[in-house]
């Protein structure tokens, strides 16, 4: 029987990536004043890929990568005032309200009475804690894990720390790379709920597997879980 449900946060429970996409677009327009034909997006992604091992995930790393991209792309011509503008964007991003996806509040309310809920999210500790508190969902989770990376080692540590049996656990999230692949590699079960925007560093292609399912909407999750447990009892 599945008795524990792991849930991702960003773009699974609340909107996140569109905020980053909006400020990336602003940065591209700013740098475009100097280099109208430059592919600023690709420059930024390349630096984010390098910098994530240094700065980690989240707003701080994103904004530092934007500043570095702007300086390198413009050959140092970007002004201190414009860099100050980018820093201001970081403050705006931190202040952005948490907006739950449709159906999340009622689905989590339904699940918390039937399953042990574990929130597993990666990113900046302070920012993630702030968003969790602002979401109104904090009290619904038995456990909250804010991790630096979502890989097989991390999931193993989380499951062991909380005495969660892998065969009684399912991970739910929007990222194939972070929420699906590592759990499947361990022999566990996962549910992919795609979001309409995916950050480039989270792109991944996974072959069809009996241990993972794709749902169109989180509101389908309670009935899917009930069907899984019914099938296991049959």
Short mmCIF file of C-alpha atoms in Angstrom, two decimals:
data_model
loop_
_atom_site.label_atom_id
_atom_site.label_comp_id
_atom_site.label_asym_id
_atom_site.label_seq_id
_atom_site.Cartn_x
_atom_site.Cartn_y
_atom_site.Cartn_z
CA UNK A 1 0.00 0.00 0.00
CA UNK A 2 1.17 3.52 -0.77
CA UNK A 3 1.04 5.37 2.52
CA UNK A 4 3.52 8.22 1.90
CA UNK A 5 3.33 10.83 -0.86
CA UNK A 6 6.33 13.00 -1.66
CA UNK A 7 5.48 16.32 -3.29
CA UNK A 8 7.64 18.81 -5.13
CA UNK A 9 6.85 22.49 -4.51
CA UNK A 10 7.84 24.89 -7.31
CA UNK A 11 5.60 24.48 -10.37
CA UNK A 12 3.91 21.49 -8.74
CA UNK A 13 2.10 23.26 -5.91
CA UNK A 14 2.67 26.91 -6.84
CA UNK A 15 3.79 28.93 -9.85
CA UNK A 16 7.51 29.62 -10.01
CA UNK A 17 9.17 29.38 -13.42
CA UNK A 18 7.09 32.16 -15.06
CA UNK A 19 8.57 34.60 -12.53
CA UNK A 20 12.09 33.65 -13.59
CA UNK A 21 11.12 33.77 -17.27
CA UNK A 22 9.74 37.29 -16.85
CA UNK A 23 12.94 38.64 -15.32
CA UNK A 24 15.12 36.81 -17.81
CA UNK A 25 13.16 38.54 -20.57
CA UNK A 26 13.85 41.90 -18.90
CA UNK A 27 17.56 41.12 -18.77
CA UNK A 28 17.59 40.09 -22.43
CA UNK A 29 16.00 43.41 -23.38
CA UNK A 30 18.52 45.30 -21.24
CA UNK A 31 21.51 43.56 -22.85
CA UNK A 32 19.83 43.92 -26.24
CA UNK A 33 20.47 47.65 -26.06
CA UNK A 34 24.14 46.80 -26.52
CA UNK A 35 23.89 43.63 -28.65
CA UNK A 36 20.59 43.53 -30.57
CA UNK A 37 21.38 40.20 -32.23
CA UNK A 38 22.96 38.38 -29.26
CA UNK A 39 21.40 35.12 -28.03
CA UNK A 40 21.37 36.23 -24.42
CA UNK A 41 19.22 33.31 -23.32
CA UNK A 42 21.81 30.76 -24.41
CA UNK A 43 24.60 32.76 -22.75
CA UNK A 44 22.61 32.87 -19.50
CA UNK A 45 21.79 29.16 -19.54
CA UNK A 46 25.44 28.27 -20.14
CA UNK A 47 26.49 30.33 -17.13
CA UNK A 48 23.68 28.98 -14.95
CA UNK A 49 24.81 25.47 -15.83
CA UNK A 50 28.32 26.35 -14.64
CA UNK A 51 27.24 28.34 -11.61
CA UNK A 52 24.64 26.03 -10.09
CA UNK A 53 27.43 23.97 -8.51
CA UNK A 54 28.70 27.18 -6.86
CA UNK A 55 25.58 29.18 -6.01
CA UNK A 56 23.00 26.41 -5.88
CA UNK A 57 19.41 26.74 -7.10
CA UNK A 58 17.14 29.72 -6.65
CA UNK A 59 16.94 33.47 -7.04
CA UNK A 60 20.43 34.34 -5.80
CA UNK A 61 22.18 32.07 -8.27
CA UNK A 62 19.87 33.20 -11.07
CA UNK A 63 20.49 36.90 -10.47
CA UNK A 64 24.25 36.48 -10.06
CA UNK A 65 24.27 34.58 -13.36
CA UNK A 66 22.25 37.38 -14.99
CA UNK A 67 24.77 39.96 -13.79
CA UNK A 68 27.68 37.88 -15.02
CA UNK A 69 25.96 37.34 -18.37
CA UNK A 70 25.28 41.04 -18.76
CA UNK A 71 28.88 41.98 -17.98
CA UNK A 72 30.37 39.36 -20.31
CA UNK A 73 27.92 39.89 -23.16
CA UNK A 74 28.43 43.66 -23.18
CA UNK A 75 32.18 43.42 -22.76
CA UNK A 76 31.93 45.31 -19.49
CA UNK A 77 29.99 48.21 -20.99
CA UNK A 78 26.91 47.67 -18.84
CA UNK A 79 26.64 50.48 -16.33
CA UNK A 80 26.58 50.34 -12.54
CA UNK A 81 23.06 51.75 -12.69
CA UNK A 82 21.92 48.89 -14.92
CA UNK A 83 23.54 46.31 -12.62
CA UNK A 84 21.72 47.99 -9.74
CA UNK A 85 18.51 47.51 -11.71
CA UNK A 86 19.19 43.76 -11.92
CA UNK A 87 19.81 43.63 -8.16
CA UNK A 88 16.47 45.37 -7.71
CA UNK A 89 14.82 42.63 -9.75
CA UNK A 90 16.12 40.08 -7.24
CA UNK A 91 14.35 41.95 -4.44
CA UNK A 92 11.15 42.00 -6.48
CA UNK A 93 11.40 38.26 -7.10
CA UNK A 94 11.80 37.55 -3.39
CA UNK A 95 8.75 39.70 -2.67
CA UNK A 96 6.58 38.02 -5.31
CA UNK A 97 3.42 36.49 -3.80
CA UNK A 98 2.98 32.73 -3.75
CA UNK A 99 0.22 31.69 -6.16
CA UNK A 100 -1.06 28.13 -5.82
CA UNK A 101 -1.86 26.16 -8.96
CA UNK A 102 -5.52 25.44 -9.58
CA UNK A 103 -6.79 22.55 -7.50
CA UNK A 104 -3.79 22.36 -5.17
CA UNK A 105 -5.43 23.54 -1.94
CA UNK A 106 -8.36 21.15 -2.12
CA UNK A 107 -6.20 18.24 -3.31
CA UNK A 108 -3.67 18.62 -0.50
CA UNK A 109 -6.53 18.91 1.99
CA UNK A 110 -7.97 15.66 0.70
CA UNK A 111 -4.63 13.84 0.70
CA UNK A 112 -3.46 14.89 4.16
CA UNK A 113 -6.25 12.93 5.83
CA UNK A 114 -5.30 9.73 4.02
CA UNK A 115 -1.53 9.77 3.52
CA UNK A 116 1.68 10.89 5.11
CA UNK A 117 2.72 13.93 3.07
CA UNK A 118 6.38 14.84 2.61
CA UNK A 119 7.34 18.07 0.87
CA UNK A 120 10.68 17.65 -0.93
CA UNK A 121 11.93 20.81 -2.60
CA UNK A 122 15.31 22.15 -3.63
CA UNK A 123 16.63 25.68 -3.65
CA UNK A 124 17.65 28.48 -1.34
CA UNK A 125 16.69 27.57 2.24
CA UNK A 126 15.38 30.99 3.28
CA UNK A 127 13.40 31.52 0.08
CA UNK A 128 11.84 28.06 0.14
CA UNK A 129 10.90 28.36 3.81
CA UNK A 130 9.31 31.75 3.09
CA UNK A 131 7.28 30.38 0.18
CA UNK A 132 6.14 27.35 2.16
CA UNK A 133 4.94 29.58 4.98
CA UNK A 134 3.20 31.95 2.56
CA UNK A 135 1.50 29.11 0.69
CA UNK A 136 -0.80 28.28 3.58
CA UNK A 137 0.07 24.60 3.14
CA UNK A 138 2.85 24.21 5.72
CA UNK A 139 0.61 22.52 8.30
CA UNK A 140 -0.49 19.88 5.79
CA UNK A 141 2.90 18.19 5.61
CA UNK A 142 4.24 15.67 8.09
CA UNK A 143 7.77 16.48 6.97
CA UNK A 144 9.44 19.24 4.94
CA UNK A 145 12.81 18.61 3.28
CA UNK A 146 14.62 21.50 1.57
CA UNK A 147 17.57 19.96 -0.23
CA UNK A 148 20.51 21.18 -2.30
CA UNK A 149 19.94 18.63 -5.08
CA UNK A 150 17.40 15.99 -5.96
CA UNK A 151 19.29 12.85 -6.88
CA UNK A 152 19.33 9.22 -5.85
CA UNK A 153 21.54 9.90 -2.83
CA UNK A 154 19.23 12.65 -1.58
CA UNK A 155 16.08 10.58 -1.90
CA UNK A 156 17.78 7.67 -0.16
CA UNK A 157 18.76 9.92 2.75
CA UNK A 158 15.27 11.40 3.04
CA UNK A 159 13.55 8.02 2.98
CA UNK A 160 15.96 6.53 5.51
CA UNK A 161 15.78 9.57 7.81
CA UNK A 162 12.01 9.30 8.08
CA UNK A 163 11.73 5.49 7.98
CA UNK A 164 9.80 5.54 4.71
CA UNK A 165 9.66 2.26 2.81
CA UNK A 166 10.41 2.75 -0.89
CA UNK A 167 7.61 0.39 -1.96
CA UNK A 168 5.10 2.44 0.07
CA UNK A 169 6.24 5.78 -1.31
CA UNK A 170 5.40 7.74 -4.45
CA UNK A 171 7.05 11.01 -5.56
CA UNK A 172 4.95 13.61 -7.37
CA UNK A 173 6.37 16.55 -9.30
CA UNK A 174 6.71 18.49 -12.53
CA UNK A 175 10.40 17.82 -13.22
CA UNK A 176 11.38 14.56 -14.89
CA UNK A 177 15.02 15.19 -14.03
CA UNK A 178 14.50 15.95 -10.34
CA UNK A 179 11.23 14.31 -9.32
CA UNK A 180 10.93 11.26 -11.54
CA UNK A 181 14.26 9.87 -12.75
CA UNK A 182 16.04 9.55 -9.37
CA UNK A 183 13.10 7.78 -7.74
CA UNK A 184 12.65 5.41 -10.67
CA UNK A 185 16.39 4.64 -10.58
CA UNK A 186 16.00 3.57 -6.96
CA UNK A 187 13.16 1.24 -7.91
CA UNK A 188 10.44 3.52 -6.58
CA UNK A 189 7.27 4.93 -8.08
CA UNK A 190 6.67 8.46 -9.36
CA UNK A 191 3.95 10.63 -10.85
CA UNK A 192 4.81 13.33 -13.36
CA UNK A 193 2.48 16.34 -13.56
CA UNK A 194 3.91 18.55 -16.33
CA UNK A 195 4.01 22.32 -16.02
CA UNK A 196 3.71 24.51 -19.12
CA UNK A 197 7.23 25.96 -18.69
CA UNK A 198 10.32 23.98 -17.78
CA UNK A 199 13.67 25.52 -16.91
CA UNK A 200 16.37 24.42 -19.37
CA UNK A 201 18.45 22.74 -16.65
CA UNK A 202 15.48 20.56 -15.73
CA UNK A 203 14.87 19.24 -19.24
CA UNK A 204 15.18 15.47 -19.51
CA UNK A 205 13.73 12.66 -21.55
CA UNK A 206 12.76 9.43 -19.83
CA UNK A 207 11.66 6.24 -21.53
CA UNK A 208 8.24 4.81 -20.65
CA UNK A 209 8.45 2.83 -17.44
CA UNK A 210 5.91 0.83 -15.48
CA UNK A 211 6.87 2.71 -12.31
CA UNK A 212 5.98 6.19 -13.48
CA UNK A 213 2.71 7.76 -14.54
CA UNK A 214 1.84 11.10 -16.08
CA UNK A 215 -1.23 13.00 -14.91
CA UNK A 216 -2.52 16.19 -16.51
CA UNK A 217 -3.66 17.80 -13.27
CA UNK A 218 -2.93 17.39 -9.56
CA UNK A 219 -6.69 16.97 -8.98
CA UNK A 220 -6.36 13.52 -10.57
CA UNK A 221 -3.90 12.40 -7.90
CA UNK A 222 -6.29 11.24 -5.14
CA UNK A 223 -8.21 8.89 -7.43
CA UNK A 224 -4.97 7.60 -8.98
CA UNK A 225 -3.57 6.79 -5.53
CA UNK A 226 -6.82 5.07 -4.54
CA UNK A 227 -6.70 2.96 -7.71
CA UNK A 228 -3.08 1.99 -7.04
CA UNK A 229 -3.84 0.81 -3.54
CA UNK A 230 -6.95 -1.01 -4.70
CA UNK A 231 -4.91 -2.84 -7.34
CA UNK A 232 -2.29 -3.81 -4.75
CA UNK A 233 -4.99 -5.34 -2.56
CA UNK A 234 -6.52 -7.29 -5.44
#
